[in-house]
Amino acid sequence: MPDQMTALERFTAYGKGESIDRLPCVPIVGNGAARVLGCRISEFRGNGKLIAEAHLAAYQRFRYDTVRIFTDLYVLAEAMGATVRYPADETAHLELPALADMKEIDRLRPADPRRDGNLPSLLEALEIARDRVGSEVPVTGAIICPFTTASFLIGADNLIRMTYRNPEGVHRLCEVALASALNYAEAVMDMGCSAGLTEPVSSSTIISPAQFKEFSYPYLKRLSDFIHSRNKPVTLHICGKTERIWGLMADAGADCISIDEVQDLEVAKRSVGDRVRLMGNVSPAGTILQGTPADVRRETLSCIRKAHDNPKGFIVASGCSLPTEAPFANIQAMIDAVREVGWPVTEEKLTALA
């Protein structure tokens, strides 16, 4: 069934508590956009036009509610000197951190998004997407947050050890990583686009809530405050287990928290639903990659049942970025299920569709 509203109309009305045609839905399509266009992921390197065309092709095919320009987690670290490997048709990965030793930290400089690494290409992609579809759907640049970028500057294992042995060094790395994130966020918002925050290494699967509060939270807060100063909302995604830091994520300034599949949306609703919008959390790998369309439909309906009445609102989404090879039929099944439910969401309707 066709949508009756554009994504921007839907988000605007939803934020005002007005009637909408369906809940917002965001299967987080990352480099799987290359599969829709029929190009190789490695071709995204230095090619903003191709990045844009791939994400626009994915948006046009599925008609989800946010066009998110993203290639990999290493873009800020690479722009600051880290070595990133680009396989022929897989997502890039970190080959060497920017620093071999903390003694080299004085040579680090904040990234210039209009000059360094792949950042100019991402800005070009954002500009193209904004011009083509920005009047109908939010166009968002993914901002890699300071603690995660710091882990790519010195190596994740080294950074975790430093939280015990050299906390001052961790803060120095996070400061320069924050400067890069602020520079990129400013460039993104100068284009009229939104900035979405991703901070996977701050997961409670990796660091403790105490470490998060000391080494990640202060920089998330400053980054969120900057985004809010530009009258833009903050959506924050942290992978894995986050239940013990949901309150801090909200304190840091998140208006919307993206919840990974390992957490329960109903628990999140009871915990922080009166403070933040929730987003999630159909399993990207277990269900969307490996399941059938019926499996995806079933889990999507379950997520809606759990969180559609969240006081601050709910966005149906995958729990994290989709695997590159996620079947198109499964992505479509997620969107179709949300359209079937429509608005308002009622238990009777969910039961009938189950």
mmCIF file of C-alpha atoms in Angstrom:
data_model
loop_
_atom_site.group_PDB
_atom_site.id
_atom_site.type_symbol
_atom_site.label_atom_id
_atom_site.label_comp_id
_atom_site.label_asym_id
_atom_site.label_seq_id
_atom_site.Cartn_x
_atom_site.Cartn_y
_atom_site.Cartn_z
ATOM 1 C CA MET A 1 0.000 0.000 0.000
ATOM 2 C CA PRO A 2 1.414 3.447 -0.871
ATOM 3 C CA ASP A 3 2.300 5.947 1.838
ATOM 4 C CA GLN A 4 -0.007 8.914 2.285
ATOM 5 C CA MET A 5 2.684 11.199 3.735
ATOM 6 C CA THR A 6 6.308 11.969 3.015
ATOM 7 C CA ALA A 7 8.835 11.083 5.702
ATOM 8 C CA LEU A 8 9.254 14.749 6.653
ATOM 9 C CA GLU A 9 5.503 15.213 6.917
ATOM 10 C CA ARG A 10 5.284 12.059 9.008
ATOM 11 C CA PHE A 11 8.043 13.072 11.442
ATOM 12 C CA THR A 12 6.668 16.612 11.765
ATOM 13 C CA ALA A 13 3.128 15.470 12.496
ATOM 14 C CA TYR A 14 4.323 12.710 14.844
ATOM 15 C CA GLY A 15 6.402 15.198 16.822
ATOM 16 C CA LYS A 16 3.343 17.400 17.259
ATOM 17 C CA GLY A 17 1.152 14.513 18.367
ATOM 18 C CA GLU A 18 -0.959 14.771 15.211
ATOM 19 C CA SER A 19 -2.355 11.924 13.151
ATOM 20 C CA ILE A 20 0.022 10.057 10.849
ATOM 21 C CA ASP A 21 -0.394 7.326 8.247
ATOM 22 C CA ARG A 22 2.066 4.908 9.902
ATOM 23 C CA LEU A 23 4.977 4.803 12.320
ATOM 24 C CA PRO A 24 8.349 5.979 10.959
ATOM 25 C CA CYS A 25 10.458 3.040 9.783
ATOM 26 C CA VAL A 26 14.224 2.943 9.304
ATOM 27 C CA PRO A 27 15.920 -0.300 8.313
ATOM 28 C CA ILE A 28 19.455 1.006 8.759
ATOM 29 C CA VAL A 29 20.823 0.407 5.291
ATOM 30 C CA GLY A 30 24.584 0.895 5.253
ATOM 31 C CA ASN A 31 26.794 -0.428 2.503
ATOM 32 C CA GLY A 32 23.978 -2.698 1.410
ATOM 33 C CA ALA A 33 22.997 0.319 -0.674
ATOM 34 C CA ALA A 34 25.769 -0.790 -3.047
ATOM 35 C CA ARG A 35 23.811 -3.970 -3.705
ATOM 36 C CA VAL A 36 20.742 -1.981 -4.712
ATOM 37 C CA LEU A 37 22.733 0.113 -7.183
ATOM 38 C CA GLY A 38 24.862 -2.814 -8.367
ATOM 39 C CA CYS A 39 28.280 -1.361 -7.568
ATOM 40 C CA ARG A 40 31.188 -2.529 -5.410
ATOM 41 C CA ILE A 41 31.638 -1.099 -1.913
ATOM 42 C CA SER A 42 35.276 -0.219 -2.578
ATOM 43 C CA GLU A 43 34.086 2.150 -5.319
ATOM 44 C CA PHE A 44 32.646 4.418 -2.609
ATOM 45 C CA ARG A 45 36.165 5.525 -1.716
ATOM 46 C CA GLY A 46 36.573 9.079 -2.987
ATOM 47 C CA ASN A 47 33.308 8.987 -4.946
ATOM 48 C CA GLY A 48 30.600 11.071 -3.348
ATOM 49 C CA LYS A 49 28.361 10.873 -6.391
ATOM 50 C CA LEU A 50 28.347 7.061 -6.270
ATOM 51 C CA ILE A 51 27.677 7.019 -2.521
ATOM 52 C CA ALA A 52 24.726 9.313 -3.056
ATOM 53 C CA GLU A 53 23.359 7.349 -6.013
ATOM 54 C CA ALA A 54 23.523 4.100 -4.030
ATOM 55 C CA HIS A 55 21.669 5.492 -1.023
ATOM 56 C CA LEU A 56 19.146 7.245 -3.228
ATOM 57 C CA ALA A 57 18.526 4.000 -5.115
ATOM 58 C CA ALA A 58 17.934 2.178 -1.816
ATOM 59 C CA TYR A 59 15.603 4.903 -0.589
ATOM 60 C CA GLN A 60 13.632 4.921 -3.829
ATOM 61 C CA ARG A 61 13.270 1.147 -3.724
ATOM 62 C CA PHE A 62 12.089 0.810 -0.115
ATOM 63 C CA ARG A 63 10.797 4.319 0.770
ATOM 64 C CA TYR A 64 12.001 4.259 4.365
ATOM 65 C CA ASP A 65 12.140 7.361 6.536
ATOM 66 C CA THR A 66 15.761 8.517 6.740
ATOM 67 C CA VAL A 67 18.508 8.651 4.128
ATOM 68 C CA ARG A 68 21.670 8.074 6.169
ATOM 69 C CA ILE A 69 24.993 8.675 4.433
ATOM 70 C CA PHE A 70 27.514 6.266 5.941
ATOM 71 C CA THR A 71 30.347 4.082 4.659
ATOM 72 C CA ASP A 72 32.357 2.909 7.676
ATOM 73 C CA LEU A 73 33.264 3.713 11.258
ATOM 74 C CA TYR A 74 36.810 4.800 10.478
ATOM 75 C CA VAL A 75 36.244 7.961 8.460
ATOM 76 C CA LEU A 76 37.309 10.415 11.168
ATOM 77 C CA ALA A 77 40.265 8.319 12.340
ATOM 78 C CA GLU A 78 41.409 7.846 8.754
ATOM 79 C CA ALA A 79 41.213 11.595 8.177
ATOM 80 C CA MET A 80 43.523 11.951 11.197
ATOM 81 C CA GLY A 81 46.116 9.440 10.002
ATOM 82 C CA ALA A 82 44.820 5.919 10.642
ATOM 83 C CA THR A 83 45.349 3.390 7.849
ATOM 84 C CA VAL A 84 42.123 1.879 6.525
ATOM 85 C CA ARG A 85 41.952 -1.066 4.134
ATOM 86 C CA TYR A 86 39.317 -1.136 1.423
ATOM 87 C CA PRO A 87 38.561 -4.722 0.308
ATOM 88 C CA ALA A 88 37.153 -5.116 -3.196
ATOM 89 C CA ASP A 89 33.532 -5.547 -2.139
ATOM 90 C CA GLU A 90 33.318 -5.473 1.636
ATOM 91 C CA THR A 91 33.123 -2.725 4.227
ATOM 92 C CA ALA A 92 36.445 -1.062 5.024
ATOM 93 C CA HIS A 93 38.326 -2.069 8.154
ATOM 94 C CA LEU A 94 41.085 -0.593 10.287
ATOM 95 C CA GLU A 95 44.555 -1.776 9.334
ATOM 96 C CA LEU A 96 46.727 0.460 11.542
ATOM 97 C CA PRO A 97 45.801 3.041 14.187
ATOM 98 C CA ALA A 98 46.996 6.600 13.668
ATOM 99 C CA LEU A 99 49.481 6.304 16.548
ATOM 100 C CA ALA A 100 51.953 3.566 17.366
ATOM 101 C CA ASP A 101 52.580 5.144 20.758
ATOM 102 C CA MET A 102 51.036 7.918 22.837
ATOM 103 C CA LYS A 103 54.354 9.786 22.556
ATOM 104 C CA GLU A 104 53.206 10.668 19.025
ATOM 105 C CA ILE A 105 49.965 12.331 20.110
ATOM 106 C CA ASP A 106 51.216 15.872 19.531
ATOM 107 C CA ARG A 107 51.235 15.250 15.791
ATOM 108 C CA LEU A 108 47.480 14.558 15.722
ATOM 109 C CA ARG A 109 45.365 17.308 14.233
ATOM 110 C CA PRO A 110 41.569 17.539 14.065
ATOM 111 C CA ALA A 111 40.180 16.448 10.704
ATOM 112 C CA ASP A 112 39.160 19.014 8.137
ATOM 113 C CA PRO A 113 36.004 17.526 6.568
ATOM 114 C CA ARG A 114 36.463 19.477 3.353
ATOM 115 C CA ARG A 115 39.977 18.195 2.781
ATOM 116 C CA ASP A 116 40.901 15.049 4.698
ATOM 117 C CA GLY A 117 40.329 11.378 3.959
ATOM 118 C CA ASN A 118 36.955 10.322 2.587
ATOM 119 C CA LEU A 119 35.098 13.120 4.380
ATOM 120 C CA PRO A 120 34.854 15.418 1.315
ATOM 121 C CA SER A 121 33.193 12.555 -0.577
ATOM 122 C CA LEU A 122 30.670 12.052 2.204
ATOM 123 C CA LEU A 123 29.859 15.761 2.175
ATOM 124 C CA GLU A 124 29.412 15.606 -1.585
ATOM 125 C CA ALA A 125 27.041 12.654 -1.157
ATOM 126 C CA LEU A 126 25.056 14.535 1.486
ATOM 127 C CA GLU A 127 24.748 17.557 -0.782
ATOM 128 C CA ILE A 128 23.497 15.469 -3.704
ATOM 129 C CA ALA A 129 21.005 13.570 -1.528
ATOM 130 C CA ARG A 130 19.776 16.799 0.062
ATOM 131 C CA ASP A 131 19.199 18.392 -3.318
ATOM 132 C CA ARG A 132 17.411 15.342 -4.708
ATOM 133 C CA VAL A 133 15.186 14.208 -1.825
ATOM 134 C CA GLY A 134 15.750 16.602 1.080
ATOM 135 C CA SER A 135 12.304 18.116 0.627
ATOM 136 C CA GLU A 136 10.647 14.775 1.413
ATOM 137 C CA VAL A 137 12.936 12.776 3.736
ATOM 138 C CA PRO A 138 15.519 13.641 6.417
ATOM 139 C CA VAL A 139 19.064 13.361 5.090
ATOM 140 C CA THR A 140 21.523 12.500 7.838
ATOM 141 C CA GLY A 141 25.290 12.326 8.146
ATOM 142 C CA ALA A 142 26.610 9.644 10.505
ATOM 143 C CA ILE A 143 28.966 11.201 13.074
ATOM 144 C CA ILE A 144 31.400 8.768 14.693
ATOM 145 C CA CYS A 145 31.639 9.775 18.335
ATOM 146 C CA PRO A 146 34.835 10.610 20.242
ATOM 147 C CA PHE A 147 35.496 7.485 22.317
ATOM 148 C CA THR A 148 35.070 5.223 19.294
ATOM 149 C CA THR A 149 37.300 7.379 17.100
ATOM 150 C CA ALA A 150 39.867 7.500 19.917
ATOM 151 C CA SER A 151 39.953 3.695 19.868
ATOM 152 C CA PHE A 152 40.941 3.804 16.192
ATOM 153 C CA LEU A 153 43.629 6.391 16.868
ATOM 154 C CA ILE A 154 45.530 4.211 19.354
ATOM 155 C CA GLY A 155 43.896 0.772 18.989
ATOM 156 C CA ALA A 156 40.843 -0.410 20.918
ATOM 157 C CA ASP A 157 42.726 -2.756 23.265
ATOM 158 C CA ASN A 158 45.267 -0.053 24.042
ATOM 159 C CA LEU A 159 42.556 2.499 24.731
ATOM 160 C CA ILE A 160 40.731 0.207 27.157
ATOM 161 C CA ARG A 161 43.978 -0.467 29.031
ATOM 162 C CA MET A 162 44.677 3.258 29.119
ATOM 163 C CA THR A 163 41.412 3.908 30.956
ATOM 164 C CA TYR A 164 43.152 2.247 33.928
ATOM 165 C CA ARG A 165 46.800 3.148 33.333
ATOM 166 C CA ASN A 166 46.710 6.488 31.556
ATOM 167 C CA PRO A 167 43.322 8.177 31.937
ATOM 168 C CA GLU A 168 44.807 11.562 31.046
ATOM 169 C CA GLY A 169 45.946 10.117 27.717
ATOM 170 C CA VAL A 170 42.428 8.830 27.007
ATOM 171 C CA HIS A 171 41.031 12.296 27.575
ATOM 172 C CA ARG A 172 43.632 13.842 25.278
ATOM 173 C CA LEU A 173 42.670 11.411 22.517
ATOM 174 C CA CYS A 174 38.974 12.052 23.086
ATOM 175 C CA GLU A 175 39.508 15.816 22.922
ATOM 176 C CA VAL A 176 41.090 15.693 19.482
ATOM 177 C CA ALA A 177 38.503 13.135 18.343
ATOM 178 C CA LEU A 178 35.764 15.460 19.604
ATOM 179 C CA ALA A 179 37.260 18.349 17.623
ATOM 180 C CA SER A 180 37.072 16.216 14.464
ATOM 181 C CA ALA A 181 33.484 15.173 15.214
ATOM 182 C CA LEU A 182 32.476 18.795 15.805
ATOM 183 C CA ASN A 183 34.097 19.857 12.544
ATOM 184 C CA TYR A 184 32.263 17.184 10.571
ATOM 185 C CA ALA A 185 28.956 17.751 12.373
ATOM 186 C CA GLU A 186 29.197 21.458 11.618
ATOM 187 C CA ALA A 187 29.854 20.795 7.934
ATOM 188 C CA VAL A 188 26.909 18.380 7.795
ATOM 189 C CA MET A 189 24.530 20.816 9.459
ATOM 190 C CA ASP A 190 25.783 23.743 7.359
ATOM 191 C CA MET A 191 24.256 21.830 4.441
ATOM 192 C CA GLY A 192 20.910 21.694 6.190
ATOM 193 C CA CYS A 193 21.290 17.987 6.989
ATOM 194 C CA SER A 194 20.934 16.255 10.350
ATOM 195 C CA ALA A 195 23.733 14.621 12.354
ATOM 196 C CA GLY A 196 23.197 11.127 13.775
ATOM 197 C CA LEU A 197 25.615 9.922 16.454
ATOM 198 C CA THR A 198 27.126 6.446 16.575
ATOM 199 C CA GLU A 199 29.351 5.337 19.472
ATOM 200 C CA PRO A 200 29.778 1.536 19.317
ATOM 201 C CA VAL A 201 32.922 1.212 21.453
ATOM 202 C CA SER A 202 31.046 2.806 24.378
ATOM 203 C CA SER A 203 28.839 -0.285 24.594
ATOM 204 C CA SER A 204 28.497 -1.861 28.029
ATOM 205 C CA THR A 205 29.578 -5.041 26.237
ATOM 206 C CA ILE A 206 33.032 -3.420 25.980
ATOM 207 C CA ILE A 207 33.395 -0.900 28.816
ATOM 208 C CA SER A 208 31.724 -0.523 32.191
ATOM 209 C CA PRO A 209 29.107 2.125 32.935
ATOM 210 C CA ALA A 210 31.695 3.816 35.174
ATOM 211 C CA GLN A 211 34.166 3.981 32.288
ATOM 212 C CA PHE A 212 31.413 5.288 30.037
ATOM 213 C CA LYS A 213 30.578 8.048 32.506
ATOM 214 C CA GLU A 214 34.217 9.115 32.857
ATOM 215 C CA PHE A 215 35.565 8.766 29.331
ATOM 216 C CA SER A 216 32.663 8.878 26.864
ATOM 217 C CA TYR A 217 29.784 10.776 28.399
ATOM 218 C CA PRO A 218 31.517 14.192 28.694
ATOM 219 C CA TYR A 219 32.342 14.235 24.984
ATOM 220 C CA LEU A 220 28.915 12.979 23.921
ATOM 221 C CA LYS A 221 27.393 15.761 26.006
ATOM 222 C CA ARG A 222 29.501 18.451 24.336
ATOM 223 C CA LEU A 223 28.791 17.064 20.885
ATOM 224 C CA SER A 224 25.053 16.836 21.592
ATOM 225 C CA ASP A 225 25.006 20.355 23.022
ATOM 226 C CA PHE A 226 26.606 21.644 19.828
ATOM 227 C CA ILE A 227 24.041 19.875 17.648
ATOM 228 C CA HIS A 228 21.214 21.235 19.803
ATOM 229 C CA SER A 229 22.696 24.732 19.477
ATOM 230 C CA ARG A 230 21.973 24.402 15.754
ATOM 231 C CA ASN A 231 18.357 23.439 16.506
ATOM 232 C CA LYS A 232 18.890 19.869 15.353
ATOM 233 C CA PRO A 233 17.775 16.722 17.244
ATOM 234 C CA VAL A 234 20.216 14.093 18.469
ATOM 235 C CA THR A 235 19.775 10.405 17.711
ATOM 236 C CA LEU A 236 22.361 8.248 19.489
ATOM 237 C CA HIS A 237 23.184 4.633 18.682
ATOM 238 C CA ILE A 238 25.407 2.509 20.893
ATOM 239 C CA CYS A 239 25.753 -1.157 19.948
ATOM 240 C CA GLY A 240 25.233 -4.134 22.218
ATOM 241 C CA LYS A 241 24.163 -3.922 25.845
ATOM 242 C CA THR A 242 23.250 -0.408 26.942
ATOM 243 C CA GLU A 243 20.553 -0.837 29.598
ATOM 244 C CA ARG A 244 22.807 0.361 32.423
ATOM 245 C CA ILE A 245 23.666 3.581 30.575
ATOM 246 C CA TRP A 246 20.283 4.535 29.055
ATOM 247 C CA GLY A 247 19.867 7.254 31.674
ATOM 248 C CA LEU A 248 23.306 8.665 30.915
ATOM 249 C CA MET A 249 22.597 8.546 27.178
ATOM 250 C CA ALA A 250 19.534 10.669 27.825
ATOM 251 C CA ASP A 251 21.504 12.971 30.144
ATOM 252 C CA ALA A 252 24.088 13.403 27.395
ATOM 253 C CA GLY A 253 21.410 14.981 25.239
ATOM 254 C CA ALA A 254 19.994 12.149 23.138
ATOM 255 C CA ASP A 255 16.472 12.919 21.952
ATOM 256 C CA CYS A 256 16.208 9.439 20.446
ATOM 257 C CA ILE A 257 18.044 6.302 21.539
ATOM 258 C CA SER A 258 18.649 3.530 19.028
ATOM 259 C CA ILE A 259 18.387 0.184 20.840
ATOM 260 C CA ASP A 260 20.304 -2.891 19.683
ATOM 261 C CA GLU A 261 18.630 -6.271 19.347
ATOM 262 C CA VAL A 262 20.141 -7.654 22.573
ATOM 263 C CA GLN A 263 18.002 -5.284 24.652
ATOM 264 C CA ASP A 264 14.270 -5.339 25.293
ATOM 265 C CA LEU A 265 12.259 -2.396 23.958
ATOM 266 C CA GLU A 266 9.637 -2.861 26.640
ATOM 267 C CA VAL A 267 12.279 -2.512 29.356
ATOM 268 C CA ALA A 268 13.661 0.579 27.624
ATOM 269 C CA LYS A 269 10.167 2.069 27.459
ATOM 270 C CA ARG A 270 9.686 1.611 31.199
ATOM 271 C CA SER A 271 13.174 2.925 31.964
ATOM 272 C CA VAL A 272 13.593 6.044 29.801
ATOM 273 C CA GLY A 273 10.553 6.180 27.534
ATOM 274 C CA ASP A 274 9.287 9.319 29.218
ATOM 275 C CA ARG A 275 12.566 11.055 28.352
ATOM 276 C CA VAL A 276 13.563 9.873 24.885
ATOM 277 C CA ARG A 277 12.110 8.512 21.682
ATOM 278 C CA LEU A 278 13.065 4.877 21.121
ATOM 279 C CA MET A 279 14.271 3.332 17.895
ATOM 280 C CA GLY A 280 14.721 -0.362 17.143
ATOM 281 C CA ASN A 281 15.205 -3.218 17.194
ATOM 282 C CA VAL A 282 14.603 -5.970 14.636
ATOM 283 C CA SER A 283 17.654 -8.246 14.564
ATOM 284 C CA PRO A 284 19.870 -7.269 11.602
ATOM 285 C CA ALA A 285 21.747 -10.562 11.305
ATOM 286 C CA GLY A 286 19.597 -13.176 12.991
ATOM 287 C CA THR A 287 16.347 -12.108 11.355
ATOM 288 C CA ILE A 288 16.823 -9.684 8.451
ATOM 289 C CA LEU A 289 19.909 -11.430 7.057
ATOM 290 C CA GLN A 290 19.168 -15.060 7.899
ATOM 291 C CA GLY A 291 15.405 -15.183 8.342
ATOM 292 C CA THR A 292 12.490 -15.285 5.951
ATOM 293 C CA PRO A 293 10.106 -12.423 5.146
ATOM 294 C CA ALA A 294 7.632 -14.076 7.528
ATOM 295 C CA ASP A 295 10.255 -14.020 10.300
ATOM 296 C CA VAL A 296 10.942 -10.333 9.659
ATOM 297 C CA ARG A 297 7.247 -9.512 9.670
ATOM 298 C CA ARG A 298 6.724 -11.388 12.949
ATOM 299 C CA GLU A 299 9.609 -9.623 14.707
ATOM 300 C CA THR A 300 8.625 -6.217 13.347
ATOM 301 C CA LEU A 301 5.119 -6.654 14.737
ATOM 302 C CA SER A 302 6.615 -7.711 18.081
ATOM 303 C CA CYS A 303 8.707 -4.535 18.243
ATOM 304 C CA ILE A 304 5.652 -2.421 17.426
ATOM 305 C CA ARG A 305 3.619 -4.161 20.110
ATOM 306 C CA LYS A 306 6.312 -3.441 22.708
ATOM 307 C CA ALA A 307 7.085 0.189 21.957
ATOM 308 C CA HIS A 308 4.361 1.842 19.836
ATOM 309 C CA ASP A 309 2.983 3.540 22.953
ATOM 310 C CA ASN A 310 6.330 4.857 24.164
ATOM 311 C CA PRO A 311 5.542 8.282 25.671
ATOM 312 C CA LYS A 312 8.185 10.079 23.584
ATOM 313 C CA GLY A 313 7.476 8.131 20.425
ATOM 314 C CA PHE A 314 8.886 5.164 18.559
ATOM 315 C CA ILE A 315 10.688 4.535 15.274
ATOM 316 C CA VAL A 316 10.575 0.992 13.933
ATOM 317 C CA ALA A 317 14.147 0.135 12.957
ATOM 318 C CA SER A 318 16.762 -2.545 12.720
ATOM 319 C CA GLY A 319 18.827 -2.950 15.880
ATOM 320 C CA CYS A 320 21.974 -1.809 14.059
ATOM 321 C CA SER A 321 23.206 -1.358 10.492
ATOM 322 C CA LEU A 322 22.011 -4.115 8.198
ATOM 323 C CA PRO A 323 24.528 -6.635 6.884
ATOM 324 C CA THR A 324 25.545 -5.906 3.318
ATOM 325 C CA GLU A 325 23.897 -9.059 1.993
ATOM 326 C CA ALA A 326 20.527 -8.546 3.702
ATOM 327 C CA PRO A 327 17.900 -9.859 1.237
ATOM 328 C CA PHE A 328 15.825 -7.152 -0.376
ATOM 329 C CA ALA A 329 12.664 -9.178 0.285
ATOM 330 C CA ASN A 330 13.375 -9.065 4.024
ATOM 331 C CA ILE A 331 13.959 -5.311 4.055
ATOM 332 C CA GLN A 332 10.710 -4.910 2.151
ATOM 333 C CA ALA A 333 8.910 -7.181 4.620
ATOM 334 C CA MET A 334 9.844 -4.859 7.480
ATOM 335 C CA ILE A 335 8.481 -1.798 5.699
ATOM 336 C CA ASP A 336 5.372 -3.649 4.557
ATOM 337 C CA ALA A 337 4.569 -4.787 8.099
ATOM 338 C CA VAL A 338 4.718 -1.197 9.360
ATOM 339 C CA ARG A 339 2.439 -0.083 6.523
ATOM 340 C CA GLU A 340 -0.017 -2.883 7.289
ATOM 341 C CA VAL A 341 -0.271 -1.794 10.917
ATOM 342 C CA GLY A 342 -0.838 1.816 9.901
ATOM 343 C CA TRP A 343 -2.098 4.333 12.453
ATOM 344 C CA PRO A 344 -3.337 4.378 15.083
ATOM 345 C CA VAL A 345 -1.729 1.214 16.372
ATOM 346 C CA THR A 346 -4.137 -0.963 18.328
ATOM 347 C CA GLU A 347 -3.787 -4.309 20.049
ATOM 348 C CA GLU A 348 -6.723 -5.602 18.035
ATOM 349 C CA LYS A 349 -4.966 -4.762 14.787
ATOM 350 C CA LEU A 350 -1.670 -6.307 15.930
ATOM 351 C CA THR A 351 -3.453 -9.482 16.998
ATOM 352 C CA ALA A 352 -5.286 -9.715 13.682
ATOM 353 C CA LEU A 353 -2.046 -9.287 11.720
ATOM 354 C CA ALA A 354 -0.018 -11.755 13.808
#
